[in-house]
Amino acid sequence: MALSSLDEFVILVVKNPCLQEDASSSPSQVISISASEIVSWDLSEILTYGSVKVRAHRTRLIEESSYFHGLLSGSFSESGLDHISVEWNLEAFLNLLMCLYGCAIDITSSSFVPLFEVALYFGVERLLSICKTWLSDSVLASSNDPASPKLDLSDLIQMWSFGLEHAGEFVPDLCAAYLAKNFMLVKSDKCFGSVPYELLICCIKHPHLTVHSEMHLVDALLVWLDADRRMSGFSESRQDNTTNLMEQVRFSLLPLWFIAGRSNSQGFSKFVDQSMELVIKLIKMPSTYVVDSLTDGPPADLRVRLTEYTEILDLSGCLQVNEASLLLSVLPDSYFTNLMWKKSLTSILKNPEDNERNREHLSYRTLPILSFESVKGIDISKCQRLNYKFVIKCFSKSFPSLRKLKAAYLLNIKVSTMLELLQNFCQLTDVDLTVDIAPIIPVQASLFYSGRGHFSLSNITRLTLEGRSDICDMKLQSISRGCDSLCYLNIKGCALLSDECIAYVIQRCKYLCSLIVCYTSFSENSVLALCASISMINEHMDSYSLASKLQMLHMTKCEGISETSLLNLICQTRKMKSLCLKDTKVSDSVLCEFPGSSLEALDISNTTISRMALARVISRNPNLKILKARGCKNLLQLQVDGGTDYSSPLFSTQEVFKCLSKGSGLEELEIGWGFSYFSLECLRPAASFLRAISVGLGASLGEDALKLLASSCPLLESTVLYFQEISDSALTLILTSLKHLQELALSYCFGDISIKSFKFSMPNLRKLRLERVTRWMTNDDLFVLTQSCPNLTELSLVGCLHLNSDCQPIISAGWPGMISLHLEECGSITENGVASLYGCIALEDLLLRHNGSGIQKSFLLDANMKFPMLRLLSLDMCDAKEGSFDVPEEKEGGGFLSIVKISRCKSERCALGRVLAPVHRETLVMLWNGQNLTKTLIKQRL
């Protein structure tokens, strides 16, 4: 029936052409609704019908939609009809109508394409504008804001493809911008391998590409390339894609270990040699030479990727990075249009210690240094060549919102000077200055603080000084006076600190809730300070002691505390979440008085705690996730204090693990005495959450338990076994079942294992220790290992008697990215020297002992030059080709090497005159703390 010109309404009959019958809807069912009541529509109800009749205002349709304008107001025959049939996605079309009537539209990453498509087809500019605004806001939204829209990667790919075909450059450009800005978020998505090459290359070239480090970019590209090969083969175009993608990487910003470790990766291998050559060249090149060697224009390849969205900057391990690299990264492109820019920068960077006041005037008043407000965390660990005074001043202007600074393993950093420089960071809360813990107390220590000046770092809440052997009492006291807000303090291994000093710091820092004092003189005075409600510096504290606020206390090897004091301390730690009493004299009577119920981590390794005391604590703390109790012989006994009962069934060893299984799920377990198959069976309900397990002396797992371990703990990432019987079948099951395994250690285990157990692909394995378990290993077996475990970064082999010097090139070629290598009593590996090991250029920790007397006398100096990242070196005089090593009188070269241990053995003969195995006599320990080189001769074998 035809309509007159006065008719106001038209009936839209909407049917979904793709609708299939199911239990919730039927094409034969029809519902009639009116646009006049659109605000009260129940979409979930309407969408259950097969088709919908909508009574809509003709004028509204004509005004808001170009499609209906042409259809209803033109010369088409449909313009006179009162019913118009529409075949479209029902939900999308109803949302279109709601938009026409001014209702709010809920857009998600999955609904964007249907809504954008319906808006394009029906020519609804209002909905098109809403879609464009939503997508633009999604790109601009903060990644930290939980309320900001997150685009699903599969939906993003669909948007990009649709936009490329229908919407010109607008949608594809925004999709590439979102991918670039959120690269760290999407690179681990399961759909990342499906990203079209054209979209990926646009993302990589986008000025907003945001990654924490260049390593993350490379790894993401390798994942994509691997997926691309699986889907598309090895065509010539794919090889071109590989080259184009990899050429976007800034190879000068990759750590040595990373480059070497990816040498066998398809897609990266062809770039390894030039990358290695470039990094080595930069390591030897001063900052001024770097600037002088540059061509005109912005030096993109040397500049760290920084965008307005960068939140974390990770340069750890990049020894080649210097102040020139950082300064070039924080200057705008426009700066490099000035023909005199190189001369200006060279002047600023030249001899930064000279004319410092003038240099500061030059660099911070004349240079247009950019500010990156989003950067919250920076890691410059192992960046040994940085002039940190210059760098920190540069950071203070470029990263005003910095909250976390990690500068670990930098011996050239003076802690006091560093903390004074950090006063300029108003929001800085977390500082980590960790170095390797010295194996002995140094004989000398340099003066830390000589003046009366005072710095203030009132915002610092977390401070890590682990291993700092240059910190004495005066130094830490000065720090505590400047850091009033400390909540977390790690002074582990700071061996020069006295108990009185630690007590003073505890009294000063009244907000402390986390304290790590392992391997220090933490003792009676410190405990008194924790337990006191009135401080010893005559300042009134809270009515409750500091101990009552503690949530973390780690005090490994702190043995000088009386039982009375320890009991007083433990009784007050009601809020404790992480407690470490390893290698202390804690007793059952003390541990049983622990009042807390929030404990998440407990370490009682190498103590006399019995199973009764342990079960008591576990039963009161259902959230316990980490338990370390290796070396606790008394776990075989019911109770130590006040008598021993071996027969009571109430507190059997299995009862302890039944208590654990009632908790929320154990994630890490270190155990020994009393642990058996039955213990693991009791633990089974909680074992599915385990990520790390270490089983030591006193445990008796057996083959059945190991097989149960493989089937019950699918999430295991670390498996460490000491003194356990293990077979090929059990080991094979472990290695093939545990897909997430990253660390495997077998020490002094016995049983029938062979190379057959290691002939399986284990690409995720990073750490491998085989100590006294693979006596049979040959060079050929070692080669098999390199093929099965291509990504190892840490390897320890002890007692592999059939290896010889030919295994060195196998190690260098198989694991060029090796970081830690320990070889002890492994045949004749070093009988002809160690030249072939120099291929492991990224080594940081090297131990070579009793492997053949062929190591050159000059090896200490050679190693410092050949291994630029080497920090720890352990040798034995038995292996010296000329009977000794050249020991420097002072620190030589500019390398990393900080701890050197050289052992000496003596030969003994039996009653029959036969020469026995060498017996350890003494160890020379050389320590470099950044200022002084100390040498100590001790009897222990370190």
Steps between C-alpha positions, in 0.01 A plus 500: 500500500637839402556777757392864480749783554365551851579147618763514773611139549652216301531135599850354467494122473848393609619144444848363559603325174759287682273392785491127560243329710610409849345442836475870581357643178287408201468675162124444514463703819430871448481784751359848438655795679480879475782751475291730720579264789864450406638602841323200657606239243632176644754402234577164658131409475448646150799312358342165588253551213564405141388834356387836632242754380597852607256792477734794433459870423536559128642850547762382749621232257520746211689762702754269667573240228610570144378152405145564623513857370550370151254215545210682667520850356605425145324362193542135598183291515591403859455863609123454493490174694410469864713184547871479409691174520856515638737203504783571742660382821216554743704623798706741290191648331313545827805681641492720189139594571581569864776734385258676264276570798781633716547197726846409634679227308729253674793436265749220564789365299278219373202723409700777331513348150126408486406849622743680271385290206129567561576871545687509169234311307205700630693827498448594867757769573415511870593133549806535278617787717438299818700206362788723394506672839493166682791362297700821542439498875606134517833592342552797731380330820752421771605135512506524881138607526283190563197692375658579163388282207732212412483383140515127448775424250282278280242779486772754424613291202142486377464879540820561308395272213152652483636853513754425228220381271221744586613795708807652343794583726317597818435157655825332382708790631334489841537121516872527427532776759324288765719200424814715518404667825391174668767276347613360837140399572419334169832331420420209732146457367427160347383676181821699455625260231186578298569873472524583126850594386386840371348586839807379688747695289286815540504441875879449517562817299245702698648786707295383801647147508541437872717217635686459827816408313616407153515137619122488533460622144735233362339216693156609384614511138655153529171365637313659208749372243481149641119504476518650150730219382272233638204650316664607175823309447831654389408695187723775371249764606507363854878533505465860387251558781751360748771734379271804498381433855844431645646809338273707724684369811760724665772240542726738690258482794506121550703331779783269395343192661176562314666538160716191549210297635289569190776407256318184393157660467367507147442859406765634735807288422600702193521815716700348787853567375440863407310557826779349708761700314302822552452443875865407558604812309271718710629345824848623413387839375486806733191719497669780309612259227144370469375852429787583262437183298138586428371634172265794467141464617345318796711189582204260519702178540672620817203664669305314765133465409311752710144614432238688696358161598824338625460382859804274546849545356712184524864537395634227731800318362567758228866560581533702179251767611667819616392853580511594130235238420270628773551867420432440131177323598351789696560773244232593242554434129501873438821531704694312234417750226761732649827436318695560820319238710789247497750757615267612779435148629866403480587802711244402762604134511875558498664442839176520702694517829678820394332836518189333637323821594545643153406168342175494695425850378564388142295182510199596701444859397586487133384153395128452422478175698160333464289392795335155501236519771382140467832333584466339844783245505859489369747210509865582423645191670839392361529818294853539630614770257241758598622812675225470756533856632433636155229244432308559824493874434371430151238260642379761747396727216376238254317270742339717771248228592762229557401269787736203468872500416696177474877539465629157605856367457652844448811516716589846371196644677567659837184448698518828691554706187226313318248564776591868513439527127165324535364780717381669181244224434184601683311174439783247529408227750707191408881488456695178438883518513570125539846355435636148540528390862864461603584146619699645791518822698745736327810593697469864404215729418513842347365800688138546405413833650739765624300822508213626713267570212152355503290386212127437511322221316178502697304333217722191475303203637708211357880490512711201395872505587556124474865393484639851555828419674597869487227599745616558855306616807545871439374461147181316586426736787528791260263328257245430774500867601413597143244227429239549770222323310672164445257208507730244336874467568724230355856497642565132431872423493607846624756330722669812643189622679491456876201389705494843665477672163215279381317568828549876449353479149202301625429768759530779243276336240176464692300401190704185428282201422744297287855430617758275331813462713639162386875447550540810717574562869126539575481385862390592855502880465305485176241267650461733797449792263229309314323403820528834681204737516730787614800562274857520629541843340245646745232542237159370596382234261154350456356314793561181303848376416639498148498118516122503520488677161752276322371316195838370378806397700785305339793427734696210346819413692430750779606266781590737783149538641406338830192280521334747737548792260388298200190385688419859592535602135296214354219551751444853367496425126127449462481662153794309350459380142856389415731358768847359434685334791739295289828400672394653833465343845123519505339226709159334520408695810562824312326412173194357679439845649470663160159674524438590137242358261599693185826323422560444127870400504698312766866395484636284786773326298791353697335547840398257777126550453293182540193395308269582792605866506482523122153341485384742767606805298364361173159424650469861618603650166276374218645749249852352513634484143875457555656249740875441522611236749800328342764378741256467793595156635257527788202488266539124552420557867178606663649746747851603592450733797383300796547154356464304178211279401555296184183294520212746534271477199352843569794691360642270234701662222201445273285700743713806425427474130132436561497836677662658195241346269222671693644840409446719196771329295874454546717666231855428621636215713851419622509186711725213604484281808177301532368576151389192305251370247231499767579863586458599137178303482366693800610824337334414171192726542730804529774377265323616185603856589870422555741702290825405670608194698837414654545160664817444699686264729278289724214470251426171327280559199564199281385450144128493580519835679691660212239378255228634730685831506493516120126433483382699804700822459439624143608858579850414627764743375786386726589145610805444720592152629785417739601148602197336339475179303393574146466292186484571130126433489424735791724778366354462152150533640599815689662663198218413260210576735610828657450741211582809709828368643772767499742358757618142560766406752616146582769493767658186641206292383545131430326263266505395140476812283654555157499743211169346389326710763625821338415429138174692522443858392507733803497853356379655827784363714733781611695351792653152514715349775635146467730442795642152561222337300633480141844347538446332162452825305718536189550784254239342273253486788567866573424583138166319530429714806562820300238387248242404762549807721597778257408788731707423810649802675635318807685167494680311775677169434688317776670163465459445126831317473492418127487858370808653338610829347297433185183569699589870531392589143187289552408716799588827324308411185205339675448761771667826389267697729614313813505720812618253765733204432636265767727212397664297773685167483393461138777298346757704310289793380767763575806286425569705185391837638165675481517695174195327353282611792545864403207450263273525806559872498215589737623291796447662839588205727775250412633211710777274368649254748691173460443473125864479382814707556499708182369842603739783421667689781350827370144368499368747760589796280395316184161410645438862601554602138338209317189488719389863539205403725696264730440568872585172674799275430607181681818309416735242649878508495492135387383622158772766453729409214801651674395410852357843589299797375605862470320675784471878453615730780217737419188504284599486135288599202146629501318168518226373725703238687435546872550162672784259420557176688815295440523172690817305570519127561766266636565141400498220752621143483353189653695254714604315186646816348226557244398858423144569617253757373607861569397640839401865538752712687399868470313757292614845394203736480534832319223755535454821307230725652538780246768683697737250659642161409536270802666158517431244768641150544262263679490130579144441378425382150276761343 
